[in-house]
Short mmCIF file of C-alpha atoms in Angstrom, two decimals:
data_model
loop_
_atom_site.label_atom_id
_atom_site.label_comp_id
_atom_site.label_asym_id
_atom_site.label_seq_id
_atom_site.Cartn_x
_atom_site.Cartn_y
_atom_site.Cartn_z
CA MET A 680 -2.86 -8.39 -8.50
CA PHE A 681 -5.03 -5.44 -7.80
CA TYR A 682 -2.06 -3.15 -6.75
CA LYS A 683 0.22 -4.08 -9.68
CA SER A 684 0.03 -1.61 -12.42
CA GLY A 685 2.66 0.99 -13.51
CA SER A 686 6.16 1.15 -11.85
CA LEU A 687 6.16 0.57 -8.07
CA MET A 688 8.45 0.92 -5.10
CA PHE A 689 8.53 -1.36 -2.39
CA VAL A 690 9.39 -1.17 1.31
CA SER A 691 8.44 -4.01 3.64
CA LEU A 692 9.14 -5.43 7.06
CA MET A 693 8.96 -9.17 7.17
CA PHE A 694 8.62 -11.72 9.84
CA MET A 695 7.52 -15.31 9.62
CA LEU A 696 3.69 -16.21 9.70
CA GLY A 697 3.10 -20.06 9.76
CA GLY A 698 6.59 -20.52 8.23
CA LYS A 699 5.96 -18.23 5.34
CA PRO A 700 7.56 -14.71 5.22
CA SER A 701 5.01 -11.89 5.93
CA SER A 702 5.72 -8.33 5.66
CA LEU A 703 5.27 -4.42 5.75
CA ALA A 704 6.16 -3.07 2.17
CA VAL A 705 6.16 0.07 -0.01
CA LEU A 706 5.01 0.54 -3.57
CA ARG A 707 6.23 3.24 -5.97
CA ASP A 708 4.23 4.60 -8.92
CA SER A 709 2.21 1.67 -10.26
CA ALA A 710 4.13 -1.01 -11.85
CA PRO A 711 6.77 -3.90 -10.87
CA VAL A 712 8.24 -2.80 -7.46
CA THR A 713 11.27 -0.56 -7.30
CA THR A 714 12.17 -0.71 -3.57
CA ILE A 715 11.41 -3.30 -0.79
CA LEU A 716 12.24 -3.26 2.92
CA ASP A 717 11.89 -6.52 4.73
CA PRO A 718 13.21 -7.51 8.33
CA LEU A 719 14.64 -10.81 9.40
CA VAL A 720 16.38 -11.90 12.70
CA ALA A 721 18.41 -14.93 13.73
CA PRO A 722 21.57 -15.96 15.49
CA LEU A 723 24.97 -14.96 13.94
CA ASN A 724 27.43 -16.96 12.26
CA VAL A 725 25.35 -20.40 12.13
CA ASP A 726 26.13 -23.02 9.54
CA TRP A 727 23.51 -24.64 7.46
CA CYS A 728 23.32 -27.80 9.55
CA GLN A 729 22.78 -25.70 12.85
CA THR A 730 20.36 -23.48 10.96
CA SER A 731 18.25 -26.46 9.68
CA LYS A 732 18.02 -27.82 13.14
CA MET A 733 16.96 -24.40 14.53
CA LEU A 734 14.26 -24.04 11.74
CA SER A 735 13.00 -27.36 12.52
CA ALA A 736 12.15 -26.27 16.15
CA GLN A 737 9.53 -23.81 14.57
CA ALA A 738 8.20 -26.43 11.98
CA ASP A 739 5.35 -27.42 14.01
CA ARG A 740 4.44 -23.51 14.95
CA VAL A 741 1.88 -22.50 12.35
CA MET A 742 0.12 -19.29 12.86
CA ALA A 743 -3.31 -19.42 11.20
CA LEU A 744 -5.32 -16.46 9.95
CA GLY A 745 -7.79 -17.14 12.82
CA GLU A 746 -5.11 -16.74 15.53
CA TRP A 747 -3.81 -13.58 13.84
CA GLU A 748 -7.27 -12.21 13.65
CA GLU A 749 -7.90 -13.12 17.37
CA ARG A 750 -4.91 -11.87 18.49
CA TRP A 751 -6.16 -8.32 17.13
CA ARG A 752 -9.52 -8.81 18.49
CA GLU A 753 -8.07 -9.42 22.07
CA ASP A 754 -5.16 -6.84 21.67
CA GLN A 755 -2.39 -9.19 21.91
CA THR A 756 -0.23 -7.40 19.48
CA GLY A 757 3.09 -7.16 21.11
CA TRP A 758 4.78 -6.84 17.77
CA HIS A 759 3.11 -3.65 16.97
CA ARG A 760 5.59 -0.67 17.46
CA PRO A 761 4.17 2.62 18.83
CA HIS A 762 6.69 4.47 16.74
CA VAL A 763 8.07 4.36 13.20
CA ASN A 764 10.47 1.59 12.66
CA LYS A 765 13.97 2.80 13.43
CA MET A 766 15.52 0.70 10.69
CA LEU A 767 13.27 2.19 8.08
CA GLU A 768 14.21 5.68 9.44
CA SER A 769 17.97 4.87 9.16
CA ASN A 770 17.60 3.39 5.68
CA ILE A 771 14.92 5.67 4.05
CA GLU A 772 17.46 7.42 1.89
CA LYS A 773 18.76 4.01 0.63
CA VAL A 774 15.14 3.07 -0.23
CA LEU A 775 14.07 6.22 -1.99
CA ASP A 776 17.16 6.44 -3.84
CA GLY A 777 16.41 10.16 -4.74
CA ARG A 778 13.02 9.56 -5.83
CA LYS A 779 9.82 11.55 -4.93
CA GLY A 780 6.18 10.70 -4.69
CA VAL A 781 7.10 6.83 -4.32
CA LYS A 782 4.08 4.43 -4.01
CA PHE A 783 4.82 2.09 -0.92
CA PHE A 784 2.99 -1.25 -0.43
CA PHE A 785 2.69 -2.88 3.05
CA PRO A 786 1.67 -6.61 2.74
CA LEU A 787 0.29 -7.56 6.25
CA CYS A 788 0.48 -4.05 7.40
CA GLY A 789 -1.30 -4.08 10.59
CA LYS A 790 -1.52 -0.45 11.86
CA ALA A 791 2.03 0.43 11.25
CA LEU A 792 2.79 4.06 11.93
CA ASP A 793 5.32 3.94 9.03
CA MET A 794 2.47 4.09 6.62
CA LYS A 795 1.47 7.49 7.88
CA TRP A 796 5.00 8.80 8.26
CA LEU A 797 5.52 8.08 4.70
CA ALA A 798 2.27 9.42 3.43
CA ASP A 799 3.04 12.81 5.50
CA MET A 800 6.11 13.01 3.35
CA GLY A 801 4.13 13.10 0.17
CA HIS A 802 4.34 9.29 -0.72
CA SER A 803 1.24 7.23 -1.33
CA VAL A 804 0.62 3.88 0.51
CA VAL A 805 -1.09 0.69 -0.24
CA GLY A 806 -1.39 -1.83 2.41
CA VAL A 807 -2.82 -5.33 2.68
CA GLU A 808 -4.18 -6.87 6.14
CA ILE A 809 -6.55 -9.59 6.94
CA ALA A 810 -7.65 -8.03 10.25
CA GLU A 811 -10.32 -5.53 9.97
CA LYS A 812 -9.76 -4.11 13.65
CA ALA A 813 -6.28 -3.42 12.75
CA ILE A 814 -7.04 -1.29 9.62
CA LYS A 815 -9.80 0.63 11.46
CA GLN A 816 -7.53 1.23 14.25
CA PHE A 817 -4.92 2.77 12.02
CA PHE A 818 -7.22 5.41 10.85
CA GLU A 819 -8.92 6.09 14.01
CA GLU A 820 -5.50 6.40 16.00
CA SER A 821 -3.95 8.51 13.19
CA ASN A 822 -7.22 10.80 13.46
CA MET A 823 -7.88 10.29 9.82
CA THR A 824 -11.32 9.81 8.37
CA TYR A 825 -11.74 7.07 5.67
CA SER A 826 -14.22 5.45 3.35
CA GLU A 827 -15.01 1.73 2.93
CA GLU A 828 -15.77 0.03 -0.43
CA THR A 829 -16.10 -3.59 -1.61
CA VAL A 830 -13.56 -4.90 -4.33
CA SER A 831 -15.30 -6.31 -7.20
CA ALA A 832 -12.18 -8.20 -8.47
CA LEU A 833 -11.53 -9.84 -5.12
CA PRO A 834 -14.51 -11.93 -3.53
CA GLY A 835 -14.80 -10.84 -0.01
CA ALA A 836 -12.42 -8.14 -0.11
CA LYS A 837 -12.85 -4.43 1.08
CA VAL A 838 -10.86 -1.38 0.61
CA TYR A 839 -10.35 1.40 3.05
CA LYS A 840 -9.22 4.92 1.83
CA SER A 841 -8.07 7.87 3.79
CA SER A 842 -9.87 11.26 2.78
CA GLU A 843 -6.66 13.23 4.13
CA ARG A 844 -3.88 11.06 2.85
CA ASN A 845 -3.10 9.04 -0.13
CA ILE A 846 -3.43 5.57 1.79
CA SER A 847 -5.49 2.72 0.64
CA LEU A 848 -5.61 -0.52 2.79
CA TYR A 849 -7.21 -3.74 1.40
CA GLN A 850 -8.70 -6.33 3.77
CA CYS A 851 -8.02 -9.72 2.29
CA ASP A 852 -5.78 -12.58 2.68
CA LEU A 853 -2.52 -11.92 0.80
CA TYR A 854 -1.56 -15.63 0.66
CA ASN A 855 -4.62 -16.26 -1.65
CA PHE A 856 -2.44 -14.86 -4.39
CA SER A 857 0.85 -16.91 -4.38
CA ARG A 858 3.96 -17.81 -2.30
CA TYR A 859 5.27 -14.76 -0.57
CA ALA A 860 8.79 -14.71 -2.02
CA ALA A 861 7.37 -15.51 -5.48
CA LEU A 862 4.88 -12.64 -5.04
CA ILE A 863 7.56 -10.19 -4.02
CA THR A 864 9.88 -10.80 -6.99
CA SER A 865 6.97 -10.70 -9.30
CA LEU A 866 6.22 -7.18 -8.30
CA MET A 867 9.91 -5.98 -8.40
CA ASP A 868 10.85 -3.51 -11.18
CA LYS A 869 14.33 -3.79 -12.76
CA ASP A 870 15.54 -0.83 -10.55
CA CYS A 871 13.45 -2.05 -7.43
CA ARG A 872 15.20 -1.61 -4.12
CA TYR A 873 13.98 -4.09 -1.52
CA LEU A 874 14.81 -3.56 2.16
CA LEU A 875 14.23 -6.66 4.20
CA ASP A 876 14.32 -6.79 8.12
CA THR A 877 14.96 -10.00 9.75
CA LEU A 878 15.42 -11.30 13.36
CA LEU A 879 17.71 -13.85 14.63
CA TYR A 880 17.40 -15.61 18.00
CA ASN A 881 17.12 -19.25 19.21
CA PRO A 882 13.91 -20.75 18.24
CA GLU A 883 14.55 -23.74 20.57
CA VAL A 884 13.72 -21.29 23.40
CA TYR A 885 10.97 -19.29 21.82
CA LYS A 886 8.89 -20.52 18.90
CA GLY A 887 7.37 -17.07 17.63
CA PRO A 888 5.86 -14.95 16.43
CA PRO A 889 7.90 -13.20 15.22
CA PHE A 890 9.70 -16.06 13.69
CA PHE A 891 13.31 -16.68 13.18
CA VAL A 892 14.54 -16.15 9.67
CA PRO A 893 18.34 -17.08 9.12
CA ASP A 894 20.57 -15.42 6.43
CA GLU A 895 20.52 -18.72 4.77
CA GLN A 896 16.81 -18.83 4.19
CA VAL A 897 16.76 -15.35 2.91
CA GLN A 898 19.54 -16.46 0.44
CA SER A 899 17.30 -19.46 -0.35
CA LEU A 900 14.24 -17.41 -1.09
CA PHE A 901 16.06 -14.56 -3.06
CA GLY A 902 19.42 -15.47 -3.96
CA LYS A 903 18.75 -16.86 -7.44
CA SER A 904 17.24 -13.95 -9.01
CA CYS A 905 18.42 -11.03 -6.58
CA ASP A 906 21.58 -9.64 -5.00
CA ILE A 907 21.69 -9.34 -1.25
CA GLU A 908 23.54 -6.69 0.72
CA LEU A 909 23.60 -6.60 4.54
CA LEU A 910 23.12 -2.92 5.44
CA GLN A 911 22.70 -2.90 9.15
CA SER A 912 22.89 -5.21 12.09
CA LEU A 913 21.98 -4.52 15.78
CA ASP A 914 21.29 -6.08 19.09
CA ALA A 915 17.79 -5.66 19.65
CA LEU A 916 17.56 -7.74 23.10
CA THR A 917 15.12 -6.29 25.52
CA ASP A 918 13.67 -7.23 28.94
CA ARG A 919 10.70 -8.46 26.74
CA GLU A 920 12.84 -11.13 25.05
CA LYS A 921 14.87 -11.81 28.14
CA ALA A 922 11.52 -12.72 29.76
CA ARG A 923 11.03 -15.40 27.04
CA GLY A 924 14.44 -17.03 27.92
CA MET A 925 16.62 -15.35 25.16
CA ASP A 926 19.96 -14.53 25.62
CA PHE A 927 20.34 -12.78 22.13
CA PHE A 928 18.08 -11.10 19.77
CA THR A 929 19.48 -9.55 16.53
CA GLU A 930 17.77 -7.43 14.04
CA LYS A 931 19.42 -6.94 10.53
CA VAL A 932 18.30 -5.03 7.36
CA HIS A 933 19.25 -6.26 3.99
CA LEU A 934 19.10 -4.48 0.68
CA ILE A 935 17.74 -6.66 -2.33
CA THR A 936 17.92 -5.90 -5.83
CA LEU A 937 17.29 -7.91 -9.08
CA LYS A 938 20.39 -9.22 -10.76
CA THR A 939 21.10 -7.47 -13.78
CA ASN A 940 22.48 -10.46 -16.00
#
């Protein structure tokens, strides 16, 4: 991987793209990841049979790259937050764990304001995003000048680098590398701290995006190699979700670390 070298820290915000987890993440120095933040949201206290039924409601909802890029072209980006993610702000000390100058990796980064917020604190940021418009808007809306280069090791890929901050955003398809969960765990260092942000709601009412990701799926994806701790859970239901017919919308943040044995 072009961003894997040294020791890195990871923070990612994850939703589901075409049934696969996608996220915003942070890397530390330049080696396997040492911290990760990833969001997931689903209904509370559901058993596996009920969860499987709910997941099947989204089984035919695949968000292809073309649709993702089209949404950016047409400014249909309701998932973008015009502020720093509150869950990240609330748990940043848990992520940093006393470390300075952390390198953050944001897969499927969009134009998240979290990236500039972290860079302003002295951290470095690496992002991956397929939509060129999202990358350019990030720099332009942050009032940052940037350079654009091709990436010889990745055919068709480009990297955009800030002139004022330590921020590098790669325009390429993250899923060309491997399955998402396998990719994330392969990046994690032994002392990596991964913050996973998830969403819980009734997918029989709304099929996404963002996509329903139950606790059981988090356990299935990461439980064999990682310990998973719930840090925070809150009611995130707004008029936007109510208009889609939802009567609950829960956001959770989990801390994921590699098992020591």
